[in-house]
Tab-separated table of C-alpha atoms and ligand atoms in Angstrom:
chain	number	residue	atom	x	y	z
A	1	MET	CA	-67.312	199.754	-55.950
A	2	PHE	CA	-67.510	195.848	-54.615
A	3	ALA	CA	-71.232	196.830	-53.292
A	4	GLY	CA	-70.097	197.599	-50.178
A	5	ARG	CA	-67.513	194.224	-49.678
A	6	ASP	CA	-64.353	194.870	-47.661
A	7	VAL	CA	-62.149	193.622	-50.062
A	8	ARG	CA	-59.235	193.559	-48.583
A	9	SER	CA	-59.613	191.433	-45.847
A	10	ASP	CA	-60.858	188.148	-48.134
A	11	PHE	CA	-57.261	187.903	-48.694
A	12	PRO	CA	-55.047	186.896	-46.074
A	13	THR	CA	-51.498	188.034	-47.368
A	14	LEU	CA	-52.017	191.729	-47.426
A	15	HIS	CA	-52.431	191.779	-44.354
A	16	GLN	CA	-49.028	192.225	-43.019
A	17	LEU	CA	-45.505	194.397	-42.892
A	18	VAL	CA	-43.098	194.391	-45.305
A	19	GLY	CA	-39.793	197.628	-44.366
A	20	GLY	CA	-42.183	197.377	-41.630
A	21	ARG	CA	-44.736	199.259	-43.121
A	22	PRO	CA	-48.275	198.133	-44.877
A	23	LEU	CA	-48.192	195.914	-47.464
A	24	VAL	CA	-48.878	197.209	-51.115
A	25	TYR	CA	-49.380	194.833	-53.673
A	26	LEU	CA	-48.579	196.017	-56.897
A	27	ASP	CA	-47.109	192.448	-58.416
A	28	ASN	CA	-50.407	191.137	-60.162
A	29	ALA	CA	-49.679	190.911	-62.874
A	30	ALA	CA	-47.297	188.501	-62.730
A	31	THR	CA	-49.565	186.912	-59.738
A	32	THR	CA	-52.195	187.230	-57.709
A	33	HIS	CA	-52.960	186.603	-53.911
A	34	LYS	CA	-56.183	183.989	-52.940
A	35	PRO	CA	-58.827	184.883	-51.218
A	36	GLN	CA	-59.411	182.979	-47.503
A	37	VAL	CA	-62.058	180.958	-49.727
A	38	VAL	CA	-59.562	179.514	-52.768
A	39	ILE	CA	-56.694	178.358	-49.054
A	40	ASP	CA	-59.833	177.299	-47.961
A	41	ALA	CA	-60.939	174.613	-50.947
A	42	LEU	CA	-57.656	173.226	-51.318
A	43	THR	CA	-57.335	172.585	-47.475
A	44	ARG	CA	-60.786	171.101	-47.699
A	45	TYR	CA	-59.843	168.640	-50.661
A	46	TYR	CA	-56.528	167.486	-49.200
A	47	GLU	CA	-58.206	166.976	-45.354
A	48	LYS	CA	-61.401	165.234	-46.763
A	49	ASP	CA	-61.805	164.123	-50.514
A	50	ASN	CA	-58.410	163.177	-51.448
A	51	SER	CA	-58.028	160.513	-54.224
A	52	ASN	CA	-57.528	159.879	-57.986
A	53	VAL	CA	-59.324	160.849	-60.560
A	54	HIS	CA	-61.879	158.917	-62.924
A	55	ARG	CA	-61.047	155.129	-62.710
A	56	GLY	CA	-62.036	155.416	-58.576
A	57	LEU	CA	-65.129	153.304	-57.611
A	58	HIS	CA	-64.897	154.440	-54.087
A	59	ALA	CA	-67.399	157.294	-52.038
A	60	LEU	CA	-63.228	159.654	-52.046
A	61	SER	CA	-62.848	158.658	-55.780
A	62	MET	CA	-66.387	159.491	-56.476
A	63	ARG	CA	-66.198	163.330	-55.152
A	64	ALA	CA	-63.182	163.984	-56.250
A	65	THR	CA	-64.034	163.082	-59.834
A	66	ASP	CA	-67.168	164.471	-59.207
A	67	GLY	CA	-65.065	168.385	-57.720
A	68	TYR	CA	-62.391	167.544	-61.240
A	69	GLU	CA	-65.335	167.751	-63.201
A	70	ALA	CA	-67.726	170.477	-62.137
A	71	ALA	CA	-64.873	172.642	-62.258
A	72	ARG	CA	-64.322	171.768	-65.411
A	73	ALA	CA	-67.779	172.528	-66.269
A	74	ARG	CA	-68.151	175.677	-64.599
A	75	ALA	CA	-64.927	176.856	-66.367
A	76	ALA	CA	-67.099	176.325	-69.536
A	77	VAL	CA	-69.680	178.646	-68.249
A	78	PHE	CA	-67.206	181.562	-67.039
A	79	ILE	CA	-66.100	181.902	-70.647
A	80	ASN	CA	-68.892	180.434	-72.443
A	81	ALA	CA	-67.582	177.586	-74.106
A	82	SER	CA	-69.928	175.462	-75.138
A	83	SER	CA	-69.201	172.348	-73.500
A	84	PRO	CA	-67.258	170.942	-70.907
A	85	SER	CA	-65.368	169.370	-73.509
A	86	GLU	CA	-63.653	171.824	-75.325
A	87	ILE	CA	-62.189	172.589	-71.758
A	88	ILE	CA	-58.214	171.215	-71.234
A	89	PHE	CA	-56.742	171.836	-67.433
A	90	THR	CA	-52.759	172.709	-67.944
A	91	ARG	CA	-50.515	174.008	-65.754
A	92	GLY	CA	-51.042	177.407	-66.963
A	93	THR	CA	-51.109	180.340	-70.270
A	94	THR	CA	-47.777	178.291	-70.830
A	95	GLU	CA	-48.085	175.281	-71.031
A	96	SER	CA	-51.549	175.258	-73.295
A	97	VAL	CA	-49.926	177.324	-76.155
A	98	ASN	CA	-47.106	174.170	-75.962
A	99	LEU	CA	-49.750	171.907	-76.400
A	100	VAL	CA	-51.456	173.272	-79.345
A	101	ALA	CA	-47.686	174.295	-80.593
A	102	GLN	CA	-47.349	170.735	-80.451
A	103	SER	CA	-50.330	168.588	-80.667
A	104	TRP	CA	-52.148	171.145	-83.481
A	105	GLY	CA	-49.242	173.030	-85.086
A	106	GLN	CA	-46.536	169.635	-85.762
A	107	ALA	CA	-49.768	167.837	-87.488
A	108	ASN	CA	-51.032	170.453	-89.044
A	109	LEU	CA	-47.989	173.431	-90.467
A	110	LYS	CA	-45.728	172.607	-92.952
A	111	ARG	CA	-42.871	174.511	-94.926
A	112	GLY	CA	-43.986	178.028	-96.473
A	113	ASN	CA	-47.058	178.277	-93.452
A	114	VAL	CA	-47.416	181.244	-91.325
A	115	ILE	CA	-48.067	181.092	-88.114
A	116	LEU	CA	-48.824	185.273	-87.404
A	117	LEU	CA	-47.991	186.600	-84.057
A	118	THR	CA	-47.622	190.210	-82.815
A	119	GLU	CA	-44.563	192.271	-81.357
A	120	MET	CA	-46.339	192.657	-77.954
A	121	GLU	CA	-46.348	189.263	-76.806
A	122	HIS	CA	-44.919	187.632	-74.015
A	123	HIS	CA	-42.251	184.799	-74.482
A	124	SER	CA	-45.202	182.007	-73.510
A	125	ASN	CA	-46.942	182.802	-76.969
A	126	LEU	CA	-43.575	183.739	-78.820
A	127	VAL	CA	-40.794	180.712	-78.231
A	128	PRO	CA	-43.172	177.695	-78.114
A	129	TRP	CA	-43.922	178.873	-81.989
A	130	GLN	CA	-40.501	179.185	-82.712
A	131	VAL	CA	-39.321	175.899	-82.247
A	132	VAL	CA	-42.390	174.608	-83.884
A	133	ALA	CA	-41.753	176.770	-86.566
A	134	GLU	CA	-38.014	175.048	-86.819
A	135	ARG	CA	-39.758	171.546	-86.647
A	136	THR	CA	-42.287	171.460	-89.606
A	137	GLY	CA	-40.685	174.727	-91.750
A	138	ALA	CA	-43.058	177.407	-91.367
A	139	VAL	CA	-41.705	181.077	-91.255
A	140	VAL	CA	-42.774	182.798	-88.097
A	141	LYS	CA	-44.120	186.879	-88.415
A	142	TYR	CA	-45.074	190.051	-86.131
A	143	VAL	CA	-47.513	192.508	-86.757
A	144	PRO	CA	-45.819	195.714	-85.214
A	145	VAL	CA	-45.787	197.201	-82.554
A	146	VAL	CA	-46.463	201.270	-83.556
A	147	GLY	CA	-46.388	204.767	-82.221
A	148	ASP	CA	-44.678	206.400	-79.004
A	149	ASN	CA	-45.077	206.119	-75.206
A	150	ALA	CA	-49.084	207.348	-74.873
A	151	GLU	CA	-49.707	205.636	-78.171
A	152	HIS	CA	-48.272	202.987	-78.146
A	153	GLY	CA	-50.180	199.484	-79.905
A	154	LEU	CA	-50.704	196.924	-82.639
A	155	ASP	CA	-50.461	198.160	-86.379
A	156	LEU	CA	-53.708	197.302	-87.451
A	157	ASP	CA	-53.630	198.832	-91.158
A	158	ARG	CA	-50.556	196.242	-91.637
A	159	LEU	CA	-53.174	193.310	-90.895
A	160	ASP	CA	-54.565	192.800	-94.001
A	161	ALA	CA	-51.056	193.627	-96.421
A	162	LEU	CA	-49.976	190.056	-93.005
A	163	LEU	CA	-52.821	187.889	-92.984
A	164	THR	CA	-51.998	186.070	-96.579
A	165	PRO	CA	-53.314	182.988	-97.405
A	166	GLU	CA	-50.064	181.336	-96.107
A	167	VAL	CA	-51.475	182.826	-92.198
A	168	LYS	CA	-52.988	178.749	-91.130
A	169	LEU	CA	-52.172	180.536	-87.156
A	170	PHE	CA	-53.035	184.671	-86.147
A	171	ALA	CA	-51.893	183.893	-82.130
A	172	PHE	CA	-51.960	187.531	-80.177
A	173	THR	CA	-51.816	188.167	-76.928
A	174	HIS	CA	-55.578	190.258	-75.354
A	175	VAL	CA	-54.223	192.515	-72.968
A	176	SER	CA	-49.503	193.103	-73.415
A	177	ASN	CA	-48.112	192.550	-69.835
A	178	THR	CA	-45.539	195.692	-70.587
A	179	LEU	CA	-47.842	197.728	-72.890
A	180	GLY	CA	-51.247	197.467	-71.309
A	181	VAL	CA	-52.999	197.676	-74.369
A	182	ILE	CA	-56.092	195.775	-74.650
A	183	ASN	CA	-55.904	194.344	-78.208
A	184	PRO	CA	-59.256	195.073	-80.798
A	185	ALA	CA	-59.663	190.172	-80.223
A	186	ALA	CA	-62.563	189.804	-81.526
A	187	GLU	CA	-62.015	191.923	-85.234
A	188	LEU	CA	-58.312	190.040	-84.436
A	189	CYS	CA	-60.150	186.673	-85.001
A	190	ARG	CA	-63.072	188.715	-87.734
A	191	ARG	CA	-60.136	189.747	-89.848
A	192	ALA	CA	-58.362	186.675	-89.399
A	193	ARG	CA	-60.710	184.314	-90.051
A	194	ALA	CA	-61.982	185.966	-93.100
A	195	VAL	CA	-58.779	184.537	-94.953
A	196	GLY	CA	-59.511	180.913	-93.740
A	197	ALA	CA	-56.236	181.174	-90.384
A	198	LEU	CA	-57.189	179.970	-86.650
A	199	THR	CA	-56.916	181.852	-83.653
A	200	LEU	CA	-55.557	181.540	-80.283
A	201	ILE	CA	-56.466	184.738	-78.203
A	202	ASP	CA	-53.361	184.572	-74.804
A	203	ALA	CA	-56.085	185.925	-72.198
A	204	ALA	CA	-53.480	185.467	-69.457
A	205	GLN	CA	-54.000	189.467	-68.266
A	206	SER	CA	-57.887	189.576	-68.783
A	207	ILE	CA	-58.944	187.036	-68.145
A	208	GLY	CA	-58.875	187.659	-64.349
A	209	HIS	CA	-60.813	191.320	-64.875
A	210	GLU	CA	-62.896	191.549	-67.200
A	211	SER	CA	-65.573	188.532	-68.853
A	212	LEU	CA	-64.388	187.166	-71.828
A	213	ASP	CA	-67.016	184.589	-74.170
A	214	VAL	CA	-65.689	182.143	-76.447
A	215	GLN	CA	-67.729	182.816	-79.022
A	216	ALA	CA	-68.442	185.861	-78.445
A	217	LEU	CA	-65.014	186.492	-79.243
A	218	GLY	CA	-65.229	184.039	-82.739
A	219	CYS	CA	-61.280	182.211	-81.407
A	220	ASP	CA	-60.294	179.167	-82.253
A	221	PHE	CA	-58.166	178.631	-79.067
A	222	LEU	CA	-58.475	180.279	-76.129
A	223	VAL	CA	-55.948	180.329	-73.015
A	224	TYR	CA	-54.908	181.842	-69.507
A	225	SER	CA	-53.707	180.514	-65.628
A	226	GLY	CA	-55.761	180.333	-62.456
A	227	HIS	CA	-52.891	182.011	-60.234
A	228	LYS	CA	-53.310	185.784	-61.918
A	229	MET	CA	-57.077	185.211	-61.710
A	230	VAL	CA	-56.857	185.093	-57.892
A	231	GLY	CA	-56.624	181.180	-57.837
A	232	PRO	CA	-54.484	178.411	-57.461
A	233	THR	CA	-50.658	177.901	-59.105
A	234	GLY	CA	-50.010	174.918	-61.535
A	235	ILE	CA	-53.022	175.184	-63.092
A	236	GLY	CA	-54.258	176.681	-66.286
A	237	VAL	CA	-57.147	176.368	-68.613
A	238	LEU	CA	-57.189	175.753	-72.853
A	239	TYR	CA	-59.942	176.234	-74.313
A	240	GLY	CA	-60.848	174.576	-77.548
A	241	ARG	CA	-62.972	173.894	-80.449
A	242	ARG	CA	-64.650	170.800	-79.846
A	243	ALA	CA	-64.483	169.894	-83.941
A	244	LEU	CA	-60.261	171.022	-84.200
A	245	LEU	CA	-59.837	169.609	-80.472
A	246	ASP	CA	-61.490	166.367	-82.181
A	247	ALA	CA	-58.676	165.843	-84.514
A	248	MET	CA	-55.723	167.076	-82.929
A	249	PRO	CA	-53.616	164.340	-81.856
A	250	PRO	CA	-52.230	163.850	-78.124
A	251	TRP	CA	-49.116	166.206	-77.107
A	252	GLN	CA	-48.547	163.535	-73.526
A	253	THR	CA	-49.155	159.965	-73.988
A	254	GLY	CA	-49.686	157.645	-70.428
A	255	GLY	CA	-53.186	156.738	-69.009
A	256	GLY	CA	-56.247	157.873	-68.142
A	257	MET	CA	-56.284	159.661	-72.058
A	258	ILE	CA	-55.922	156.056	-73.823
A	259	SER	CA	-59.587	154.267	-74.946
A	260	VAL	CA	-57.900	150.748	-75.410
A	261	VAL	CA	-53.931	149.782	-74.878
A	262	GLU	CA	-52.416	146.598	-76.444
A	263	PHE	CA	-48.620	145.256	-77.074
A	264	SER	CA	-49.316	146.625	-80.857
A	265	GLY	CA	-50.587	149.798	-80.532
A	266	SER	CA	-53.392	152.184	-78.372
A	267	ARG	CA	-56.078	153.971	-78.948
A	268	TRP	CA	-56.917	157.505	-77.651
A	269	LYS	CA	-60.241	158.661	-76.254
A	270	PRO	CA	-61.719	161.626	-77.772
A	271	ALA	CA	-60.990	165.331	-75.721
A	272	PRO	CA	-61.004	166.590	-72.769
A	273	GLU	CA	-59.221	163.156	-71.910
A	274	ARG	CA	-57.069	162.811	-74.463
A	275	PHE	CA	-55.278	165.264	-73.563
A	276	GLU	CA	-54.794	165.064	-69.992
A	277	ALA	CA	-52.462	162.472	-69.616
A	278	GLY	CA	-52.235	161.583	-65.839
A	279	THR	CA	-53.159	162.008	-62.696
A	280	PRO	CA	-54.630	165.552	-63.588
A	281	ASN	CA	-54.099	168.214	-60.976
A	282	VAL	CA	-57.523	168.144	-59.202
A	283	ALA	CA	-57.036	169.549	-56.301
A	284	ASP	CA	-55.817	173.304	-57.942
A	285	ALA	CA	-59.242	172.587	-60.328
A	286	ILE	CA	-61.477	171.873	-57.218
A	287	ALA	CA	-59.597	175.901	-56.103
A	288	LEU	CA	-60.103	177.223	-59.754
A	289	HIS	CA	-63.830	176.615	-59.426
A	290	VAL	CA	-63.833	178.380	-55.954
A	291	ALA	CA	-62.064	181.683	-57.726
A	292	MET	CA	-64.569	181.816	-60.670
A	293	ASP	CA	-67.414	181.907	-58.400
A	294	TYR	CA	-65.341	184.369	-56.634
A	295	LEU	CA	-64.917	187.103	-59.113
A	296	ASP	CA	-68.428	186.281	-60.411
A	297	THR	CA	-69.336	187.376	-56.641
A	298	LEU	CA	-67.446	190.287	-56.991
A	299	GLY	CA	-68.442	190.609	-60.979
A	300	ARG	CA	-65.942	190.670	-63.206
A	301	PRO	CA	-68.041	193.720	-65.190
A	302	GLU	CA	-66.773	195.930	-62.261
A	303	ILE	CA	-63.407	194.049	-61.703
A	304	ALA	CA	-62.885	195.541	-65.711
A	305	LEU	CA	-64.166	198.710	-63.828
A	306	HIS	CA	-62.069	199.052	-61.143
A	307	ASP	CA	-58.481	197.933	-62.155
A	308	HIS	CA	-59.087	200.291	-65.521
A	309	ALA	CA	-59.932	203.496	-62.793
A	310	LEU	CA	-56.635	202.854	-60.563
A	311	ALA	CA	-54.353	202.341	-63.468
A	312	GLU	CA	-55.618	205.783	-65.526
A	313	ALA	CA	-54.796	207.175	-61.701
A	314	ALA	CA	-51.850	205.736	-61.647
A	315	TYR	CA	-50.732	205.806	-65.122
A	316	GLY	CA	-51.230	210.608	-64.720
A	317	ALA	CA	-50.057	210.617	-61.467
A	318	LEU	CA	-46.561	208.990	-63.156
A	319	ALA	CA	-46.601	211.258	-65.605
A	320	GLU	CA	-45.997	213.973	-62.860
A	321	LEU	CA	-42.428	212.798	-62.376
A	322	PRO	CA	-39.666	214.278	-63.411
A	323	GLY	CA	-37.711	212.278	-65.976
A	324	VAL	CA	-40.060	209.177	-66.289
A	325	ARG	CA	-41.140	207.282	-69.774
A	326	LEU	CA	-44.528	205.872	-69.729
A	327	LEU	CA	-45.563	203.256	-72.189
A	328	GLY	CA	-48.564	202.170	-73.650
A	329	PRO	CA	-52.137	204.479	-74.359
A	330	LYS	CA	-52.594	206.742	-72.135
A	331	GLY	CA	-56.049	206.349	-72.627
A	332	LYS	CA	-57.941	203.611	-72.087
A	333	ARG	CA	-56.201	200.837	-70.790
A	334	ALA	CA	-55.723	197.119	-68.473
A	335	GLY	CA	-55.241	196.950	-64.623
A	336	LEU	CA	-51.258	197.843	-65.168
A	337	VAL	CA	-48.213	200.434	-65.972
A	338	SER	CA	-45.007	200.565	-66.629
A	339	PHE	CA	-42.889	203.063	-67.204
A	340	ALA	CA	-39.019	203.943	-66.905
A	341	LEU	CA	-37.271	206.713	-65.122
A	342	LYS	CA	-34.099	208.733	-66.247
A	343	ASP	CA	-31.589	208.388	-63.783
A	344	ALA	CA	-32.262	205.016	-62.548
A	345	HIS	CA	-33.086	201.304	-62.948
A	346	ALA	CA	-35.978	199.455	-62.970
A	347	HIS	CA	-33.882	197.028	-60.304
A	348	ASP	CA	-32.974	199.540	-58.046
A	349	VAL	CA	-36.696	201.466	-58.661
A	350	VAL	CA	-37.524	198.090	-57.629
A	351	THR	CA	-35.763	197.322	-54.362
A	352	PHE	CA	-36.333	200.452	-52.872
A	353	ALA	CA	-39.971	200.726	-53.535
A	354	ASP	CA	-39.960	197.409	-51.613
A	355	GLN	CA	-37.744	199.083	-48.627
A	356	ASP	CA	-41.412	200.710	-48.596
A	357	GLY	CA	-43.375	198.130	-48.684
A	358	ILE	CA	-44.857	198.239	-51.889
A	359	ALA	CA	-44.776	195.565	-54.167
A	360	LEU	CA	-43.330	195.979	-58.155
A	361	ARG	CA	-41.887	194.157	-61.053
A	362	GLY	CA	-38.277	195.585	-62.519
A	363	GLY	CA	-37.348	194.150	-65.749
A	364	HIS	CA	-38.508	192.907	-69.313
A	365	HIS	CA	-41.796	191.183	-67.971
A	366	CYS	CA	-41.138	188.139	-70.969
A	367	ASN	CA	-41.316	191.101	-73.761
A	368	GLN	CA	-37.374	191.299	-74.092
A	369	PRO	CA	-37.878	192.207	-78.256
A	370	LEU	CA	-40.773	194.429	-77.622
A	371	MET	CA	-38.435	195.904	-75.187
A	372	LYS	CA	-35.329	195.904	-77.080
A	373	LYS	CA	-37.580	197.433	-79.948
A	374	LEU	CA	-38.530	200.079	-77.614
A	375	GLY	CA	-34.808	200.509	-76.942
A	376	LEU	CA	-35.192	199.849	-72.912
A	377	PRO	CA	-33.047	197.548	-71.041
A	378	SER	CA	-35.736	196.767	-68.748
A	379	SER	CA	-39.119	198.918	-67.135
A	380	VAL	CA	-40.748	198.720	-63.545
A	381	ARG	CA	-44.155	197.511	-63.887
A	382	ALA	CA	-46.892	199.191	-61.708
A	383	SER	CA	-49.641	195.712	-61.922
A	384	PHE	CA	-53.786	196.561	-59.650
A	385	TYR	CA	-56.292	194.577	-58.548
A	386	VAL	CA	-59.759	194.057	-56.914
A	387	TYR	CA	-58.456	194.305	-53.149
A	388	ASN	CA	-55.655	197.652	-54.114
A	389	THR	CA	-57.105	201.522	-53.329
A	390	PRO	CA	-56.572	204.863	-54.535
A	391	GLU	CA	-53.923	205.295	-51.145
A	392	GLU	CA	-51.883	202.508	-52.293
A	393	ILE	CA	-51.491	205.005	-55.502
A	394	ASP	CA	-50.332	207.583	-53.156
A	395	ARG	CA	-47.884	205.097	-51.307
A	396	LEU	CA	-46.292	204.310	-54.742
A	397	LEU	CA	-46.082	207.475	-55.856
A	398	ALA	CA	-44.558	209.544	-52.638
A	399	SER	CA	-41.751	206.136	-52.804
A	400	LEU	CA	-40.848	206.873	-56.061
A	401	ARG	CA	-40.486	210.587	-55.744
A	402	LYS	CA	-38.414	210.071	-53.204
A	403	ILE	CA	-36.084	207.564	-55.492
A	404	VAL	CA	-35.930	209.416	-58.268
A	405	ALA	CA	-35.105	212.498	-55.702
A	406	PHE	CA	-32.335	210.436	-54.974
A	407	PHE	CA	-31.433	208.860	-58.200
A	408	GLY	CA	-30.882	212.215	-59.454
A	409	ARG	CA	-28.671	213.909	-57.440
A	410	GLY	CA	-26.892	213.454	-59.962
B	1	PLP	N1	-49.217	185.884	-71.122
B	1	PLP	C1	-49.154	186.770	-70.761
B	1	PLP	C2	-49.428	187.765	-70.863
B	1	PLP	C3	-48.538	187.024	-69.577
B	1	PLP	O1	-48.837	188.591	-68.819
B	1	PLP	C4	-47.993	186.240	-68.742
B	1	PLP	C5	-47.424	185.773	-67.738
B	1	PLP	O2	-47.404	186.932	-67.054
B	1	PLP	C6	-48.240	184.277	-69.601
B	1	PLP	C7	-48.256	184.623	-71.056
B	1	PLP	C8	-47.547	182.706	-69.713
B	1	PLP	O3	-48.550	182.530	-67.945
B	1	PLP	P1	-47.725	181.482	-66.711
B	1	PLP	O4	-46.298	181.487	-66.143
B	1	PLP	O5	-49.242	182.022	-65.535
B	1	PLP	O6	-47.863	180.203	-68.149
């Protein structure tokens, strides 16, 4: 799939025994493992370049600054932003959404305005909007999730009725982290734009799995986390259209983001510095640069094919299990599958699978309102990435068959 490359050998954490069996890591929607080149980039930075950025005039500081700004330029190319100044480094998706909610949201929303979300949003693209709605008097509305099990998806027929002139922002996830639904992001942006609403795409579950082009998508904001795309934890991106960022007030203030400070008041730098107060996460930005290069060496279209094929195979195999309820579409889906077993709680499934060396995730997946709507307290999720193999799906199925037999005894 990846031009004969032995991808697994790039990832040191994969080569360990869990429960006496070789690890099968199927929790990639939560976080992915890191290739040795990314780990090396972090070590190299701390061994050779460690220094504060931007205002340093010595050699190490200049190297650190160059590395940090090169990472920003690489991130712009990675998503086809029109300029590096449209890339703000944050701690991740959650912080990026909070930045937009607190900066743009508090400055622009008022009573009667609507923030449109979908019922499949992760809590991190839902709670910040509830909070800003409460503070500004705006209202949060949701595009419903319709269909049952294999048909789950957004009710796109309702979208035009929901996209009233009161909608100032439509914020939606590209890929559902529970259902595996891939939303038609470009179409959603186009329909929102037609009524004058801004758009924010939560790309946490798509950025590491396919090529994204913010200009082709036509979005105003796009947010993601480095750790879900073979990069380190603690680093992520907010993409924003230049004109919007320049008009937004800072959300955190202090060093690094000011142009002038006087006892009587201060003035701000333009984006991106305006939104990066304090010492930034230099090391992780530099390692994220290497992660982006790594993904492009494998080829993002190839990654998409690989992950989707594994998820479709897993979906088909899981459907054979007695008492299984699969969530999300049967056909084209992202690289993850969620399911519930009639007789076994999700946490028990995850604990039993762990004894077979298989890492799954069980719970509400930060989708509490969606799970409630589906009538499930929790589900089990298997999520795939570049290093997973069809043989690992066989291991998963063998383990689940044992679990079904154990809990089904009645
Ligand atoms: N959005 C989606 C769709 C996610 O799946 C996640 C994490 O699972 C997030 C947002 C939050 O990402 P982070 O915890 O890295 O901020």
